[in-house]
Amino acid sequence: MTTRRSSASPFRLPQWAIQLARSQHDPFLTKESRMRLVIALASTNVTKGTGGPFGAAIFECRTGQLIGIGVNVIESTNCSHAHAEMVAIAAAQQAVGNFDLGAVGMPKHELVTSCEPCAMCYGAIPWSGVRRILCGARASDAEAIGFDEGAKPKHWVAELNKRGISVVRDLCRTQAVSVLQRYKAGGGRIYGTRRTR
């Protein structure tokens, strides 16, 4: 994981997550290897009881260099927007010293996430500067265990494509879904379910 300026994040990650990321051998040359790291983050977050069943990371698209990681830390931070994607984006922006991961002169970055983004994370993606998103499980998989993913445009992938952000779905989906199901089966807390009826 790079530390160009500061690897500090406005969100406090569990120590095991930082150690897991540091133990990895850069670069991650394939999309699948990047997704496997993210699923490992989500799975370990469940096993360690440190948060929800979601993991994410930011990589340089071309080199596969890991820039920042995130896991869901809503409960430990008492912060409703501490979703894995938001934590990973914040960590990466801190690491590169720029709020725009798509700034002129910067390499292209991608967000790799164990589950498709919810409405909030979807909204943050265009402003983050990432140029590609790799998704494991689908939003419907998270909803199947009780999570509320919020209101996104029906054609959200096409909307991101219009902004020059490509989306790859269903990458290692089976493995990503198994983390969600294990979380539910283990009695994991399902939060953010205040749907308006």
PDB file of C-alpha atoms in Angstrom:
ATOM      1  CA  MET A   1       0.000   0.000   0.000  1.00  0.00           C
ATOM      2  CA  THR A   2       1.419   3.346  -1.010  1.00  0.00           C
ATOM      3  CA  THR A   3       2.155   6.160   1.400  1.00  0.00           C
ATOM      4  CA  ARG A   4       2.929   9.035  -0.933  1.00  0.00           C
ATOM      5  CA  ARG A   5       2.042  11.631   1.654  1.00  0.00           C
ATOM      6  CA  SER A   6       0.006  10.320   4.517  1.00  0.00           C
ATOM      7  CA  SER A   7      -1.716   6.975   4.801  1.00  0.00           C
ATOM      8  CA  ALA A   8      -3.953   8.449   7.492  1.00  0.00           C
ATOM      9  CA  SER A   9      -7.651   8.268   6.833  1.00  0.00           C
ATOM     10  CA  PRO A  10     -10.405  10.273   8.452  1.00  0.00           C
ATOM     11  CA  PHE A  11     -11.842   6.858   9.386  1.00  0.00           C
ATOM     12  CA  ARG A  12     -10.090   4.567  11.841  1.00  0.00           C
ATOM     13  CA  LEU A  13      -9.522   1.188  10.233  1.00  0.00           C
ATOM     14  CA  PRO A  14      -9.154  -1.943  12.343  1.00  0.00           C
ATOM     15  CA  GLN A  15      -5.466  -2.761  12.891  1.00  0.00           C
ATOM     16  CA  TRP A  16      -5.881  -6.184  11.274  1.00  0.00           C
ATOM     17  CA  ALA A  17      -7.017  -4.488   8.013  1.00  0.00           C
ATOM     18  CA  ILE A  18      -3.891  -2.350   7.868  1.00  0.00           C
ATOM     19  CA  GLN A  19      -1.726  -5.406   8.575  1.00  0.00           C
ATOM     20  CA  LEU A  20      -3.547  -7.466   5.935  1.00  0.00           C
ATOM     21  CA  ALA A  21      -2.990  -4.775   3.306  1.00  0.00           C
ATOM     22  CA  ARG A  22       0.683  -4.394   4.212  1.00  0.00           C
ATOM     23  CA  SER A  23       1.230  -8.149   4.009  1.00  0.00           C
ATOM     24  CA  GLN A  24       0.093  -8.238   0.380  1.00  0.00           C
ATOM     25  CA  HIS A  25       2.606  -8.276  -2.438  1.00  0.00           C
ATOM     26  CA  ASP A  26       2.091  -5.445  -4.917  1.00  0.00           C
ATOM     27  CA  PRO A  27       1.254  -5.257  -7.686  1.00  0.00           C
ATOM     28  CA  PHE A  28      -2.130  -6.863  -8.157  1.00  0.00           C
ATOM     29  CA  LEU A  29      -1.874  -7.627 -11.866  1.00  0.00           C
ATOM     30  CA  THR A  30      -5.360  -9.044 -12.473  1.00  0.00           C
ATOM     31  CA  LYS A  31      -8.855  -7.838 -11.709  1.00  0.00           C
ATOM     32  CA  GLU A  32      -9.464 -11.111  -9.907  1.00  0.00           C
ATOM     33  CA  SER A  33      -6.472 -10.655  -7.587  1.00  0.00           C
ATOM     34  CA  ARG A  34      -7.727  -7.194  -6.674  1.00  0.00           C
ATOM     35  CA  MET A  35     -11.196  -8.538  -5.979  1.00  0.00           C
ATOM     36  CA  ARG A  36      -9.804 -11.394  -3.890  1.00  0.00           C
ATOM     37  CA  LEU A  37      -8.118  -8.844  -1.595  1.00  0.00           C
ATOM     38  CA  VAL A  38     -11.356  -6.894  -1.213  1.00  0.00           C
ATOM     39  CA  ILE A  39     -13.367 -10.033  -0.458  1.00  0.00           C
ATOM     40  CA  ALA A  40     -10.717 -11.036   2.100  1.00  0.00           C
ATOM     41  CA  LEU A  41     -11.155  -7.631   3.762  1.00  0.00           C
ATOM     42  CA  ALA A  42     -14.944  -8.078   3.864  1.00  0.00           C
ATOM     43  CA  SER A  43     -14.678 -11.648   5.135  1.00  0.00           C
ATOM     44  CA  THR A  44     -12.170 -10.798   7.860  1.00  0.00           C
ATOM     45  CA  ASN A  45     -14.303  -7.836   8.934  1.00  0.00           C
ATOM     46  CA  VAL A  46     -17.073 -10.372   9.591  1.00  0.00           C
ATOM     47  CA  THR A  47     -14.795 -12.933  11.262  1.00  0.00           C
ATOM     48  CA  LYS A  48     -13.191 -10.348  13.550  1.00  0.00           C
ATOM     49  CA  GLY A  49     -16.556  -8.729  14.362  1.00  0.00           C
ATOM     50  CA  THR A  50     -15.249  -5.274  13.448  1.00  0.00           C
ATOM     51  CA  GLY A  51     -17.991  -4.272  11.016  1.00  0.00           C
ATOM     52  CA  GLY A  52     -20.321  -5.163   8.198  1.00  0.00           C
ATOM     53  CA  PRO A  53     -19.641  -7.613   5.352  1.00  0.00           C
ATOM     54  CA  PHE A  54     -18.196  -5.119   2.893  1.00  0.00           C
ATOM     55  CA  GLY A  55     -14.665  -4.376   1.703  1.00  0.00           C
ATOM     56  CA  ALA A  56     -13.189  -2.026  -0.887  1.00  0.00           C
ATOM     57  CA  ALA A  57      -9.868  -0.767  -2.190  1.00  0.00           C
ATOM     58  CA  ILE A  58      -8.428   1.758  -4.600  1.00  0.00           C
ATOM     59  CA  PHE A  59      -5.778   0.611  -7.066  1.00  0.00           C
ATOM     60  CA  GLU A  60      -3.864   2.223  -9.892  1.00  0.00           C
ATOM     61  CA  CYS A  61      -5.552   0.776 -12.983  1.00  0.00           C
ATOM     62  CA  ARG A  62      -2.448   0.116 -15.066  1.00  0.00           C
ATOM     63  CA  THR A  63       0.063  -1.070 -12.465  1.00  0.00           C
ATOM     64  CA  GLY A  64      -2.269  -2.668  -9.933  1.00  0.00           C
ATOM     65  CA  GLN A  65      -0.577  -0.800  -7.107  1.00  0.00           C
ATOM     66  CA  LEU A  66      -2.728  -0.763  -3.972  1.00  0.00           C
ATOM     67  CA  ILE A  67      -3.370   2.830  -2.871  1.00  0.00           C
ATOM     68  CA  GLY A  68      -5.979   2.613  -0.090  1.00  0.00           C
ATOM     69  CA  ILE A  69      -8.289   0.124   1.579  1.00  0.00           C
ATOM     70  CA  GLY A  70     -11.635   0.266   3.315  1.00  0.00           C
ATOM     71  CA  VAL A  71     -13.978  -1.911   5.306  1.00  0.00           C
ATOM     72  CA  ASN A  72     -17.372  -1.063   6.669  1.00  0.00           C
ATOM     73  CA  VAL A  73     -16.799   0.642  10.056  1.00  0.00           C
ATOM     74  CA  ILE A  74     -20.172   2.304  10.620  1.00  0.00           C
ATOM     75  CA  GLU A  75     -20.690   0.929  14.110  1.00  0.00           C
ATOM     76  CA  SER A  76     -17.161   1.390  15.449  1.00  0.00           C
ATOM     77  CA  THR A  77     -16.965   4.990  14.198  1.00  0.00           C
ATOM     78  CA  ASN A  78     -20.604   5.933  14.874  1.00  0.00           C
ATOM     79  CA  CYS A  79     -20.633   7.349  11.361  1.00  0.00           C
ATOM     80  CA  SER A  80     -23.384   6.411   8.930  1.00  0.00           C
ATOM     81  CA  HIS A  81     -21.283   7.112   5.865  1.00  0.00           C
ATOM     82  CA  ALA A  82     -18.323   4.924   6.921  1.00  0.00           C
ATOM     83  CA  HIS A  83     -19.059   2.419   4.160  1.00  0.00           C
ATOM     84  CA  ALA A  84     -16.131   0.426   2.769  1.00  0.00           C
ATOM     85  CA  GLU A  85     -16.106   2.408  -0.484  1.00  0.00           C
ATOM     86  CA  MET A  86     -16.129   5.777   1.283  1.00  0.00           C
ATOM     87  CA  VAL A  87     -13.344   4.658   3.639  1.00  0.00           C
ATOM     88  CA  ALA A  88     -11.213   3.372   0.728  1.00  0.00           C
ATOM     89  CA  ILE A  89     -11.714   6.571  -1.279  1.00  0.00           C
ATOM     90  CA  ALA A  90     -10.779   8.731   1.720  1.00  0.00           C
ATOM     91  CA  ALA A  91      -7.690   6.615   2.473  1.00  0.00           C
ATOM     92  CA  ALA A  92      -6.529   6.806  -1.151  1.00  0.00           C
ATOM     93  CA  GLN A  93      -7.063  10.555  -1.384  1.00  0.00           C
ATOM     94  CA  GLN A  94      -5.051  11.021   1.802  1.00  0.00           C
ATOM     95  CA  ALA A  95      -2.315   8.717   0.486  1.00  0.00           C
ATOM     96  CA  VAL A  96      -1.889  10.605  -2.794  1.00  0.00           C
ATOM     97  CA  GLY A  97      -2.401  14.017  -1.193  1.00  0.00           C
ATOM     98  CA  ASN A  98      -5.237  15.042  -3.485  1.00  0.00           C
ATOM     99  CA  PHE A  99      -9.027  15.023  -3.135  1.00  0.00           C
ATOM    100  CA  ASP A 100      -9.315  14.178  -6.850  1.00  0.00           C
ATOM    101  CA  LEU A 101      -8.001  10.744  -7.832  1.00  0.00           C
ATOM    102  CA  GLY A 102      -8.502  11.785 -11.458  1.00  0.00           C
ATOM    103  CA  ALA A 103      -6.478  14.998 -11.320  1.00  0.00           C
ATOM    104  CA  VAL A 104      -4.308  15.985 -14.277  1.00  0.00           C
ATOM    105  CA  GLY A 105      -0.992  14.160 -14.255  1.00  0.00           C
ATOM    106  CA  MET A 106      -2.218  11.424 -11.955  1.00  0.00           C
ATOM    107  CA  PRO A 107      -2.502   7.769 -13.040  1.00  0.00           C
ATOM    108  CA  LYS A 108      -5.995   6.368 -13.508  1.00  0.00           C
ATOM    109  CA  HIS A 109      -7.465   4.803 -10.391  1.00  0.00           C
ATOM    110  CA  GLU A 110     -10.172   2.199  -9.883  1.00  0.00           C
ATOM    111  CA  LEU A 111     -12.473   1.324  -7.022  1.00  0.00           C
ATOM    112  CA  VAL A 112     -12.774  -2.392  -6.327  1.00  0.00           C
ATOM    113  CA  THR A 113     -15.698  -3.239  -4.070  1.00  0.00           C
ATOM    114  CA  SER A 114     -17.070  -6.501  -2.704  1.00  0.00           C
ATOM    115  CA  CYS A 115     -20.616  -5.327  -3.476  1.00  0.00           C
ATOM    116  CA  GLU A 116     -22.113  -2.853  -5.905  1.00  0.00           C
ATOM    117  CA  PRO A 117     -22.252   0.640  -4.416  1.00  0.00           C
ATOM    118  CA  CYS A 118     -25.304   1.740  -2.460  1.00  0.00           C
ATOM    119  CA  ALA A 119     -26.989   5.038  -3.324  1.00  0.00           C
ATOM    120  CA  MET A 120     -24.626   7.062  -1.117  1.00  0.00           C
ATOM    121  CA  CYS A 121     -21.430   5.494  -2.431  1.00  0.00           C
ATOM    122  CA  TYR A 122     -22.729   5.716  -5.991  1.00  0.00           C
ATOM    123  CA  GLY A 123     -23.191   9.450  -5.478  1.00  0.00           C
ATOM    124  CA  ALA A 124     -19.625   9.870  -4.236  1.00  0.00           C
ATOM    125  CA  ILE A 125     -17.964   8.002  -7.091  1.00  0.00           C
ATOM    126  CA  PRO A 126     -18.019  10.734  -9.777  1.00  0.00           C
ATOM    127  CA  TRP A 127     -16.409  13.240  -7.392  1.00  0.00           C
ATOM    128  CA  SER A 128     -13.748  10.787  -6.218  1.00  0.00           C
ATOM    129  CA  GLY A 129     -11.946  10.804  -9.562  1.00  0.00           C
ATOM    130  CA  VAL A 130     -11.873   7.022 -10.095  1.00  0.00           C
ATOM    131  CA  ARG A 131     -12.178   5.898 -13.710  1.00  0.00           C
ATOM    132  CA  ARG A 132     -13.319   2.302 -13.219  1.00  0.00           C
ATOM    133  CA  ILE A 133     -15.313   0.266 -10.699  1.00  0.00           C
ATOM    134  CA  LEU A 134     -15.046  -3.487 -10.220  1.00  0.00           C
ATOM    135  CA  CYS A 135     -17.982  -4.997  -8.298  1.00  0.00           C
ATOM    136  CA  GLY A 136     -18.361  -8.433  -6.701  1.00  0.00           C
ATOM    137  CA  ALA A 137     -21.848  -9.033  -5.330  1.00  0.00           C
ATOM    138  CA  ARG A 138     -24.851  -7.178  -6.675  1.00  0.00           C
ATOM    139  CA  ALA A 139     -26.960  -4.713  -4.690  1.00  0.00           C
ATOM    140  CA  SER A 140     -29.772  -7.268  -4.870  1.00  0.00           C
ATOM    141  CA  ASP A 141     -27.527  -9.736  -3.004  1.00  0.00           C
ATOM    142  CA  ALA A 142     -27.103  -7.260  -0.126  1.00  0.00           C
ATOM    143  CA  GLU A 143     -30.832  -6.535  -0.170  1.00  0.00           C
ATOM    144  CA  ALA A 144     -31.549 -10.278  -0.037  1.00  0.00           C
ATOM    145  CA  ILE A 145     -30.035 -10.419   3.466  1.00  0.00           C
ATOM    146  CA  GLY A 146     -31.868  -7.266   4.576  1.00  0.00           C
ATOM    147  CA  PHE A 147     -29.647  -4.274   3.757  1.00  0.00           C
ATOM    148  CA  ASP A 148     -31.271  -1.188   2.211  1.00  0.00           C
ATOM    149  CA  GLU A 149     -29.133  -0.056  -0.707  1.00  0.00           C
ATOM    150  CA  GLY A 150     -31.140   3.129  -1.276  1.00  0.00           C
ATOM    151  CA  ALA A 151     -32.466   4.705  -4.433  1.00  0.00           C
ATOM    152  CA  LYS A 152     -30.053   4.636  -7.368  1.00  0.00           C
ATOM    153  CA  PRO A 153     -30.888   5.389 -10.982  1.00  0.00           C
ATOM    154  CA  LYS A 154     -32.229   2.268 -12.675  1.00  0.00           C
ATOM    155  CA  HIS A 155     -29.492   2.531 -15.304  1.00  0.00           C
ATOM    156  CA  TRP A 156     -26.714   3.510 -12.901  1.00  0.00           C
ATOM    157  CA  VAL A 157     -23.990   1.777 -14.900  1.00  0.00           C
ATOM    158  CA  ALA A 158     -24.912   3.739 -18.029  1.00  0.00           C
ATOM    159  CA  GLU A 159     -24.954   6.961 -16.005  1.00  0.00           C
ATOM    160  CA  LEU A 160     -21.418   6.346 -14.778  1.00  0.00           C
ATOM    161  CA  ASN A 161     -20.339   5.383 -18.315  1.00  0.00           C
ATOM    162  CA  LYS A 162     -21.590   8.797 -19.497  1.00  0.00           C
ATOM    163  CA  ARG A 163     -19.118  10.331 -17.047  1.00  0.00           C
ATOM    164  CA  GLY A 164     -16.244   8.232 -18.367  1.00  0.00           C
ATOM    165  CA  ILE A 165     -16.350   5.713 -15.513  1.00  0.00           C
ATOM    166  CA  SER A 166     -16.477   2.079 -16.626  1.00  0.00           C
ATOM    167  CA  VAL A 167     -18.107  -0.607 -14.504  1.00  0.00           C
ATOM    168  CA  VAL A 168     -17.351  -4.335 -14.314  1.00  0.00           C
ATOM    169  CA  ARG A 169     -19.979  -6.383 -12.461  1.00  0.00           C
ATOM    170  CA  ASP A 170     -20.175  -9.914 -11.041  1.00  0.00           C
ATOM    171  CA  LEU A 171     -16.419 -10.320 -10.580  1.00  0.00           C
ATOM    172  CA  CYS A 172     -15.979 -13.241  -8.154  1.00  0.00           C
ATOM    173  CA  ARG A 173     -19.661 -12.786  -7.313  1.00  0.00           C
ATOM    174  CA  THR A 174     -20.125 -16.223  -5.726  1.00  0.00           C
ATOM    175  CA  GLN A 175     -17.345 -15.606  -3.203  1.00  0.00           C
ATOM    176  CA  ALA A 176     -18.594 -12.094  -2.435  1.00  0.00           C
ATOM    177  CA  VAL A 177     -22.164 -13.319  -1.880  1.00  0.00           C
ATOM    178  CA  SER A 178     -20.940 -16.042   0.474  1.00  0.00           C
ATOM    179  CA  VAL A 179     -19.514 -13.347   2.796  1.00  0.00           C
ATOM    180  CA  LEU A 180     -22.907 -11.616   2.896  1.00  0.00           C
ATOM    181  CA  GLN A 181     -24.690 -14.873   3.635  1.00  0.00           C
ATOM    182  CA  ARG A 182     -22.205 -15.854   6.356  1.00  0.00           C
ATOM    183  CA  TYR A 183     -22.701 -12.465   8.013  1.00  0.00           C
ATOM    184  CA  LYS A 184     -26.475 -12.922   8.034  1.00  0.00           C
ATOM    185  CA  ALA A 185     -26.270 -16.547   9.236  1.00  0.00           C
ATOM    186  CA  GLY A 186     -23.962 -15.474  12.071  1.00  0.00           C
ATOM    187  CA  GLY A 187     -26.470 -12.925  13.347  1.00  0.00           C
ATOM    188  CA  GLY A 188     -24.677  -9.862  11.966  1.00  0.00           C
ATOM    189  CA  ARG A 189     -26.518  -6.612  12.555  1.00  0.00           C
ATOM    190  CA  ILE A 190     -28.456  -5.324   9.552  1.00  0.00           C
ATOM    191  CA  TYR A 191     -28.492  -1.534   9.742  1.00  0.00           C
ATOM    192  CA  GLY A 192     -29.663   1.295   7.508  1.00  0.00           C
ATOM    193  CA  THR A 193     -33.064  -0.291   6.879  1.00  0.00           C
ATOM    194  CA  ARG A 194     -35.396   2.661   7.444  1.00  0.00           C
ATOM    195  CA  ARG A 195     -37.367   2.426   4.247  1.00  0.00           C
ATOM    196  CA  THR A 196     -40.158   4.928   3.691  1.00  0.00           C
ATOM    197  CA  ARG A 197     -43.400   3.102   3.031  1.00  0.00           C
TER     198      ARG A 197
END
